[in-house]
Amino acid sequence: MDLSKNGQLLCSLRKSKGLTQKQVADILGVVPKTVSKWETGHGFPDISAVSALADILGVSSETILSGSLDENTEDAGNMKRTKFYVCEKCGNILTGLGNADISCCGRKLRPLTARKCDDAHKLKAEKMEDEYYITFSHPMEKEHYISFVAYVRFDRALIVKLYPEQGGELRIPQMRGGKIYCCCSRHGLFEAEI
């Protein structure tokens, strides 16, 4: 661990929040000299204080421990680069456009990797007025079902959450130039063609 690097990060984050060393010290219940030691690289917060310090500075504990912010590049705003994250514990669906540290239910989530649809996860789409009527024959049982279908194009993403014992059908508005994804609770993310 490079204490100087960690200290520079702590100082930069504190200043970006408009806080003084005394304000941070008061919130944490330490003396201002302690915060000064951390920022000059002559010490590091006790592990019990790292989480509270991360909350104050608006970053993760991992960021404080690593001593660096991993910022995304400018091209992270393109919706076609959407990454999907699904919590195995609660089923929460989260998305990100660039690299992200995403956690749910106390667990760090990894982005799902889309594969081409196989026959078991194939979607069928019919144009009906200004919508797609999408159907699939995949089982919709409690332990094995399609959890969501997403339609993503360069400027927007539409996610339709599905539930076990629901019918294998949905409607989404027609949008040109997009990709459609479906996520199986057992087999992961698939990129479909419609």
PDB file of N, CA and C in Angstrom, residues 12-87:
ATOM      1  N   SER A  12      -7.733  14.929  -1.942  1.00  0.00           N
ATOM      2  CA  SER A  12      -8.462  15.360  -3.143  1.00  0.00           C
ATOM      3  C   SER A  12      -9.973  15.134  -2.990  1.00  0.00           C
ATOM      4  N   LEU A  13     -10.351  13.978  -2.472  1.00  0.00           N
ATOM      5  CA  LEU A  13     -11.775  13.667  -2.286  1.00  0.00           C
ATOM      6  C   LEU A  13     -12.412  14.593  -1.250  1.00  0.00           C
ATOM      7  N   ARG A  14     -11.689  14.842  -0.175  1.00  0.00           N
ATOM      8  CA  ARG A  14     -12.214  15.728   0.880  1.00  0.00           C
ATOM      9  C   ARG A  14     -12.450  17.131   0.322  1.00  0.00           C
ATOM     10  N   LYS A  15     -11.472  17.641  -0.415  1.00  0.00           N
ATOM     11  CA  LYS A  15     -11.601  18.978  -0.985  1.00  0.00           C
ATOM     12  C   LYS A  15     -12.731  19.052  -2.012  1.00  0.00           C
ATOM     13  N   SER A  16     -12.888  17.990  -2.800  1.00  0.00           N
ATOM     14  CA  SER A  16     -13.971  17.989  -3.804  1.00  0.00           C
ATOM     15  C   SER A  16     -15.348  18.000  -3.142  1.00  0.00           C
ATOM     16  N   LYS A  17     -15.433  17.522  -1.916  1.00  0.00           N
ATOM     17  CA  LYS A  17     -16.689  17.554  -1.155  1.00  0.00           C
ATOM     18  C   LYS A  17     -16.860  18.863  -0.393  1.00  0.00           C
ATOM     19  N   GLY A  18     -15.849  19.732  -0.447  1.00  0.00           N
ATOM     20  CA  GLY A  18     -15.919  21.020   0.247  1.00  0.00           C
ATOM     21  C   GLY A  18     -15.821  20.884   1.753  1.00  0.00           C
ATOM     22  N   LEU A  19     -15.124  19.876   2.225  1.00  0.00           N
ATOM     23  CA  LEU A  19     -14.990  19.635   3.668  1.00  0.00           C
ATOM     24  C   LEU A  19     -13.597  20.013   4.146  1.00  0.00           C
ATOM     25  N   THR A  20     -13.516  20.435   5.393  1.00  0.00           N
ATOM     26  CA  THR A  20     -12.224  20.695   6.021  1.00  0.00           C
ATOM     27  C   THR A  20     -11.784  19.425   6.749  1.00  0.00           C
ATOM     28  N   GLN A  21     -10.504  19.393   7.102  1.00  0.00           N
ATOM     29  CA  GLN A  21     -10.005  18.255   7.880  1.00  0.00           C
ATOM     30  C   GLN A  21     -10.744  18.171   9.210  1.00  0.00           C
ATOM     31  N   LYS A  22     -11.046  19.323   9.798  1.00  0.00           N
ATOM     32  CA  LYS A  22     -11.760  19.342  11.080  1.00  0.00           C
ATOM     33  C   LYS A  22     -13.160  18.753  10.941  1.00  0.00           C
ATOM     34  N   GLN A  23     -13.864  19.086   9.856  1.00  0.00           N
ATOM     35  CA  GLN A  23     -15.217  18.547   9.650  1.00  0.00           C
ATOM     36  C   GLN A  23     -15.186  17.030   9.514  1.00  0.00           C
ATOM     37  N   VAL A  24     -14.231  16.526   8.746  1.00  0.00           N
ATOM     38  CA  VAL A  24     -14.108  15.071   8.586  1.00  0.00           C
ATOM     39  C   VAL A  24     -13.775  14.429   9.926  1.00  0.00           C
ATOM     40  N   ALA A  25     -12.850  15.053  10.654  1.00  0.00           N
ATOM     41  CA  ALA A  25     -12.456  14.525  11.967  1.00  0.00           C
ATOM     42  C   ALA A  25     -13.634  14.494  12.927  1.00  0.00           C
ATOM     43  N   ASP A  26     -14.438  15.562  12.940  1.00  0.00           N
ATOM     44  CA  ASP A  26     -15.602  15.621  13.836  1.00  0.00           C
ATOM     45  C   ASP A  26     -16.606  14.516  13.507  1.00  0.00           C
ATOM     46  N   ILE A  27     -16.835  14.271  12.226  1.00  0.00           N
ATOM     47  CA  ILE A  27     -17.786  13.227  11.830  1.00  0.00           C
ATOM     48  C   ILE A  27     -17.285  11.850  12.265  1.00  0.00           C
ATOM     49  N   LEU A  28     -15.974  11.636  12.119  1.00  0.00           N
ATOM     50  CA  LEU A  28     -15.397  10.324  12.455  1.00  0.00           C
ATOM     51  C   LEU A  28     -15.080  10.162  13.943  1.00  0.00           C
ATOM     52  N   GLY A  29     -15.096  11.281  14.692  1.00  0.00           N
ATOM     53  CA  GLY A  29     -14.781  11.204  16.121  1.00  0.00           C
ATOM     54  C   GLY A  29     -13.294  11.067  16.391  1.00  0.00           C
ATOM     55  N   VAL A  30     -12.475  11.687  15.515  1.00  0.00           N
ATOM     56  CA  VAL A  30     -11.029  11.691  15.719  1.00  0.00           C
ATOM     57  C   VAL A  30     -10.575  13.153  15.754  1.00  0.00           C
ATOM     58  N   VAL A  31      -9.308  13.376  16.084  1.00  0.00           N
ATOM     59  CA  VAL A  31      -8.788  14.751  16.094  1.00  0.00           C
ATOM     60  C   VAL A  31      -8.338  15.125  14.681  1.00  0.00           C
ATOM     61  N   PRO A  32      -8.396  16.434  14.325  1.00  0.00           N
ATOM     62  CA  PRO A  32      -8.006  16.869  12.982  1.00  0.00           C
ATOM     63  C   PRO A  32      -6.583  16.464  12.592  1.00  0.00           C
ATOM     64  N   LYS A  33      -5.686  16.381  13.585  1.00  0.00           N
ATOM     65  CA  LYS A  33      -4.300  15.987  13.309  1.00  0.00           C
ATOM     66  C   LYS A  33      -4.252  14.575  12.712  1.00  0.00           C
ATOM     67  N   THR A  34      -5.173  13.719  13.097  1.00  0.00           N
ATOM     68  CA  THR A  34      -5.230  12.357  12.567  1.00  0.00           C
ATOM     69  C   THR A  34      -5.557  12.375  11.079  1.00  0.00           C
ATOM     70  N   VAL A  35      -6.537  13.189  10.696  1.00  0.00           N
ATOM     71  CA  VAL A  35      -6.901  13.312   9.278  1.00  0.00           C
ATOM     72  C   VAL A  35      -5.721  13.876   8.497  1.00  0.00           C
ATOM     73  N   SER A  36      -5.015  14.843   9.075  1.00  0.00           N
ATOM     74  CA  SER A  36      -3.830  15.424   8.436  1.00  0.00           C
ATOM     75  C   SER A  36      -2.759  14.357   8.210  1.00  0.00           C
ATOM     76  N   LYS A  37      -2.555  13.483   9.177  1.00  0.00           N
ATOM     77  CA  LYS A  37      -1.575  12.389   9.036  1.00  0.00           C
ATOM     78  C   LYS A  37      -1.953  11.469   7.879  1.00  0.00           C
ATOM     79  N   TRP A  38      -3.238  11.150   7.763  1.00  0.00           N
ATOM     80  CA  TRP A  38      -3.686  10.284   6.674  1.00  0.00           C
ATOM     81  C   TRP A  38      -3.396  10.931   5.323  1.00  0.00           C
ATOM     82  N   GLU A  39      -3.712  12.241   5.226  1.00  0.00           N
ATOM     83  CA  GLU A  39      -3.584  12.934   3.945  1.00  0.00           C
ATOM     84  C   GLU A  39      -2.136  13.195   3.553  1.00  0.00           C
ATOM     85  N   THR A  40      -1.228  13.237   4.503  1.00  0.00           N
ATOM     86  CA  THR A  40       0.183  13.456   4.184  1.00  0.00           C
ATOM     87  C   THR A  40       0.942  12.143   4.036  1.00  0.00           C
ATOM     88  N   GLY A  41       0.257  11.030   4.188  1.00  0.00           N
ATOM     89  CA  GLY A  41       0.897   9.731   4.008  1.00  0.00           C
ATOM     90  C   GLY A  41       1.687   9.246   5.202  1.00  0.00           C
ATOM     91  N   HIS A  42       1.432   9.819   6.378  1.00  0.00           N
ATOM     92  CA  HIS A  42       2.131   9.405   7.598  1.00  0.00           C
ATOM     93  C   HIS A  42       1.291   8.453   8.447  1.00  0.00           C
ATOM     94  N   GLY A  43       0.235   7.955   7.885  1.00  0.00           N
ATOM     95  CA  GLY A  43      -0.632   7.013   8.576  1.00  0.00           C
ATOM     96  C   GLY A  43      -1.794   6.649   7.675  1.00  0.00           C
ATOM     97  N   PHE A  44      -2.582   5.718   8.150  1.00  0.00           N
ATOM     98  CA  PHE A  44      -3.749   5.288   7.385  1.00  0.00           C
ATOM     99  C   PHE A  44      -4.887   5.009   8.364  1.00  0.00           C
ATOM    100  N   PRO A  45      -6.129   5.276   7.938  1.00  0.00           N
ATOM    101  CA  PRO A  45      -7.250   5.053   8.853  1.00  0.00           C
ATOM    102  C   PRO A  45      -7.328   3.602   9.328  1.00  0.00           C
ATOM    103  N   ASP A  46      -7.751   3.449  10.556  1.00  0.00           N
ATOM    104  CA  ASP A  46      -8.021   2.118  11.089  1.00  0.00           C
ATOM    105  C   ASP A  46      -9.095   1.471  10.215  1.00  0.00           C
ATOM    106  N   ILE A  47      -9.024   0.187  10.052  1.00  0.00           N
ATOM    107  CA  ILE A  47      -9.963  -0.518   9.168  1.00  0.00           C
ATOM    108  C   ILE A  47     -11.416  -0.251   9.556  1.00  0.00           C
ATOM    109  N   SER A  48     -11.668  -0.020  10.832  1.00  0.00           N
ATOM    110  CA  SER A  48     -13.041   0.259  11.279  1.00  0.00           C
ATOM    111  C   SER A  48     -13.520   1.634  10.818  1.00  0.00           C
ATOM    112  N   ALA A  49     -12.590   2.534  10.466  1.00  0.00           N
ATOM    113  CA  ALA A  49     -12.964   3.885  10.028  1.00  0.00           C
ATOM    114  C   ALA A  49     -13.063   3.994   8.504  1.00  0.00           C
ATOM    115  N   VAL A  50     -12.519   3.021   7.773  1.00  0.00           N
ATOM    116  CA  VAL A  50     -12.486   3.111   6.304  1.00  0.00           C
ATOM    117  C   VAL A  50     -13.892   3.192   5.718  1.00  0.00           C
ATOM    118  N   SER A  51     -14.807   2.388   6.190  1.00  0.00           N
ATOM    119  CA  SER A  51     -16.179   2.390   5.666  1.00  0.00           C
ATOM    120  C   SER A  51     -16.867   3.733   5.898  1.00  0.00           C
ATOM    121  N   ALA A  52     -16.742   4.269   7.113  1.00  0.00           N
ATOM    122  CA  ALA A  52     -17.349   5.572   7.423  1.00  0.00           C
ATOM    123  C   ALA A  52     -16.705   6.673   6.595  1.00  0.00           C
ATOM    124  N   LEU A  53     -15.387   6.622   6.424  1.00  0.00           N
ATOM    125  CA  LEU A  53     -14.679   7.609   5.617  1.00  0.00           C
ATOM    126  C   LEU A  53     -15.125   7.522   4.158  1.00  0.00           C
ATOM    127  N   ALA A  54     -15.312   6.306   3.658  1.00  0.00           N
ATOM    128  CA  ALA A  54     -15.791   6.113   2.283  1.00  0.00           C
ATOM    129  C   ALA A  54     -17.167   6.749   2.105  1.00  0.00           C
ATOM    130  N   ASP A  55     -18.042   6.574   3.090  1.00  0.00           N
ATOM    131  CA  ASP A  55     -19.382   7.184   3.020  1.00  0.00           C
ATOM    132  C   ASP A  55     -19.287   8.709   2.986  1.00  0.00           C
ATOM    133  N   ILE A  56     -18.430   9.267   3.815  1.00  0.00           N
ATOM    134  CA  ILE A  56     -18.263  10.723   3.877  1.00  0.00           C
ATOM    135  C   ILE A  56     -17.757  11.264   2.542  1.00  0.00           C
ATOM    136  N   LEU A  57     -16.808  10.559   1.942  1.00  0.00           N
ATOM    137  CA  LEU A  57     -16.167  11.037   0.716  1.00  0.00           C
ATOM    138  C   LEU A  57     -16.894  10.598  -0.558  1.00  0.00           C
ATOM    139  N   GLY A  58     -17.918   9.757  -0.413  1.00  0.00           N
ATOM    140  CA  GLY A  58     -18.724   9.350  -1.564  1.00  0.00           C
ATOM    141  C   GLY A  58     -18.046   8.368  -2.497  1.00  0.00           C
ATOM    142  N   VAL A  59     -17.229   7.488  -1.943  1.00  0.00           N
ATOM    143  CA  VAL A  59     -16.556   6.453  -2.738  1.00  0.00           C
ATOM    144  C   VAL A  59     -16.703   5.115  -2.021  1.00  0.00           C
ATOM    145  N   SER A  60     -16.206   4.068  -2.648  1.00  0.00           N
ATOM    146  CA  SER A  60     -16.254   2.754  -2.008  1.00  0.00           C
ATOM    147  C   SER A  60     -15.043   2.570  -1.098  1.00  0.00           C
ATOM    148  N   SER A  61     -15.142   1.647  -0.179  1.00  0.00           N
ATOM    149  CA  SER A  61     -14.008   1.316   0.694  1.00  0.00           C
ATOM    150  C   SER A  61     -12.830   0.823  -0.139  1.00  0.00           C
ATOM    151  N   GLU A  62     -13.126   0.086  -1.206  1.00  0.00           N
ATOM    152  CA  GLU A  62     -12.077  -0.434  -2.084  1.00  0.00           C
ATOM    153  C   GLU A  62     -11.273   0.703  -2.715  1.00  0.00           C
ATOM    154  N   THR A  63     -11.964   1.801  -3.074  1.00  0.00           N
ATOM    155  CA  THR A  63     -11.280   2.948  -3.661  1.00  0.00           C
ATOM    156  C   THR A  63     -10.296   3.537  -2.668  1.00  0.00           C
ATOM    157  N   ILE A  64     -10.702   3.674  -1.423  1.00  0.00           N
ATOM    158  CA  ILE A  64      -9.803   4.221  -0.402  1.00  0.00           C
ATOM    159  C   ILE A  64      -8.620   3.291  -0.194  1.00  0.00           C
ATOM    160  N   LEU A  65      -8.870   1.998  -0.144  1.00  0.00           N
ATOM    161  CA  LEU A  65      -7.783   1.038   0.065  1.00  0.00           C
ATOM    162  C   LEU A  65      -6.821   0.987  -1.116  1.00  0.00           C
ATOM    163  N   SER A  66      -7.338   1.147  -2.333  1.00  0.00           N
ATOM    164  CA  SER A  66      -6.474   1.088  -3.521  1.00  0.00           C
ATOM    165  C   SER A  66      -5.706   2.387  -3.730  1.00  0.00           C
ATOM    166  N   GLY A  67      -6.271   3.503  -3.285  1.00  0.00           N
ATOM    167  CA  GLY A  67      -5.609   4.790  -3.439  1.00  0.00           C
ATOM    168  C   GLY A  67      -5.784   5.422  -4.806  1.00  0.00           C
ATOM    169  N   SER A  68      -6.743   4.920  -5.598  1.00  0.00           N
ATOM    170  CA  SER A  68      -6.951   5.525  -6.919  1.00  0.00           C
ATOM    171  C   SER A  68      -8.413   5.432  -7.334  1.00  0.00           C
ATOM    172  N   LEU A  69      -8.795   6.408  -8.134  1.00  0.00           N
ATOM    173  CA  LEU A  69     -10.122   6.415  -8.746  1.00  0.00           C
ATOM    174  C   LEU A  69      -9.972   5.911 -10.172  1.00  0.00           C
ATOM    175  N   ASP A  70     -10.706   4.910 -10.537  1.00  0.00           N
ATOM    176  CA  ASP A  70     -10.687   4.418 -11.911  1.00  0.00           C
ATOM    177  C   ASP A  70     -11.843   5.070 -12.646  1.00  0.00           C
ATOM    178  N   GLU A  71     -11.518   6.149 -13.375  1.00  0.00           N
ATOM    179  CA  GLU A  71     -12.563   6.880 -14.078  1.00  0.00           C
ATOM    180  C   GLU A  71     -12.782   6.289 -15.464  1.00  0.00           C
ATOM    181  N   ASN A  72     -14.039   6.316 -15.905  1.00  0.00           N
ATOM    182  CA  ASN A  72     -14.387   5.821 -17.226  1.00  0.00           C
ATOM    183  C   ASN A  72     -13.935   6.797 -18.301  1.00  0.00           C
ATOM    184  N   THR A  73     -13.760   6.279 -19.493  1.00  0.00           N
ATOM    185  CA  THR A  73     -13.406   7.126 -20.627  1.00  0.00           C
ATOM    186  C   THR A  73     -14.653   7.831 -21.125  1.00  0.00           C
ATOM    187  N   GLU A  74     -14.460   8.805 -22.004  1.00  0.00           N
ATOM    188  CA  GLU A  74     -15.584   9.598 -22.504  1.00  0.00           C
ATOM    189  C   GLU A  74     -16.606   8.768 -23.275  1.00  0.00           C
ATOM    190  N   ASP A  75     -16.175   7.680 -23.916  1.00  0.00           N
ATOM    191  CA  ASP A  75     -17.107   6.902 -24.735  1.00  0.00           C
ATOM    192  C   ASP A  75     -18.019   5.993 -23.921  1.00  0.00           C
ATOM    193  N   ALA A  76     -17.979   6.116 -22.609  1.00  0.00           N
ATOM    194  CA  ALA A  76     -18.804   5.267 -21.749  1.00  0.00           C
ATOM    195  C   ALA A  76     -20.289   5.626 -21.822  1.00  0.00           C
ATOM    196  N   GLY A  77     -20.639   6.741 -22.460  1.00  0.00           N
ATOM    197  CA  GLY A  77     -22.026   7.175 -22.502  1.00  0.00           C
ATOM    198  C   GLY A  77     -22.870   6.541 -23.598  1.00  0.00           C
ATOM    199  N   ASN A  78     -22.310   5.700 -24.426  1.00  0.00           N
ATOM    200  CA  ASN A  78     -23.065   5.082 -25.505  1.00  0.00           C
ATOM    201  C   ASN A  78     -23.902   3.929 -24.950  1.00  0.00           C
ATOM    202  N   MET A  79     -25.204   4.022 -25.123  1.00  0.00           N
ATOM    203  CA  MET A  79     -26.113   3.011 -24.579  1.00  0.00           C
ATOM    204  C   MET A  79     -25.863   1.617 -25.163  1.00  0.00           C
ATOM    205  N   LYS A  80     -25.283   1.549 -26.361  1.00  0.00           N
ATOM    206  CA  LYS A  80     -24.996   0.233 -26.948  1.00  0.00           C
ATOM    207  C   LYS A  80     -23.942  -0.529 -26.144  1.00  0.00           C
ATOM    208  N   ARG A  81     -23.254   0.160 -25.274  1.00  0.00           N
ATOM    209  CA  ARG A  81     -22.252  -0.487 -24.414  1.00  0.00           C
ATOM    210  C   ARG A  81     -22.845  -0.847 -23.045  1.00  0.00           C
ATOM    211  N   THR A  82     -24.143  -0.857 -22.937  1.00  0.00           N
ATOM    212  CA  THR A  82     -24.797  -1.161 -21.667  1.00  0.00           C
ATOM    213  C   THR A  82     -24.350  -2.526 -21.153  1.00  0.00           C
ATOM    214  N   LYS A  83     -23.999  -2.545 -19.883  1.00  0.00           N
ATOM    215  CA  LYS A  83     -23.652  -3.795 -19.208  1.00  0.00           C
ATOM    216  C   LYS A  83     -24.759  -4.088 -18.210  1.00  0.00           C
ATOM    217  N   PHE A  84     -25.162  -5.327 -18.154  1.00  0.00           N
ATOM    218  CA  PHE A  84     -26.221  -5.750 -17.244  1.00  0.00           C
ATOM    219  C   PHE A  84     -25.614  -6.506 -16.069  1.00  0.00           C
ATOM    220  N   TYR A  85     -26.140  -6.209 -14.884  1.00  0.00           N
ATOM    221  CA  TYR A  85     -25.733  -6.875 -13.651  1.00  0.00           C
ATOM    222  C   TYR A  85     -26.999  -7.396 -12.982  1.00  0.00           C
ATOM    223  N   VAL A  86     -26.978  -8.632 -12.514  1.00  0.00           N
ATOM    224  CA  VAL A  86     -28.141  -9.210 -11.836  1.00  0.00           C
ATOM    225  C   VAL A  86     -27.684  -9.813 -10.513  1.00  0.00           C
ATOM    226  N   CYS A  87     -28.353  -9.422  -9.447  1.00  0.00           N
ATOM    227  CA  CYS A  87     -28.046  -9.966  -8.124  1.00  0.00           C
ATOM    228  C   CYS A  87     -28.678 -11.352  -8.013  1.00  0.00           C
TER     229      CYS A  87
END
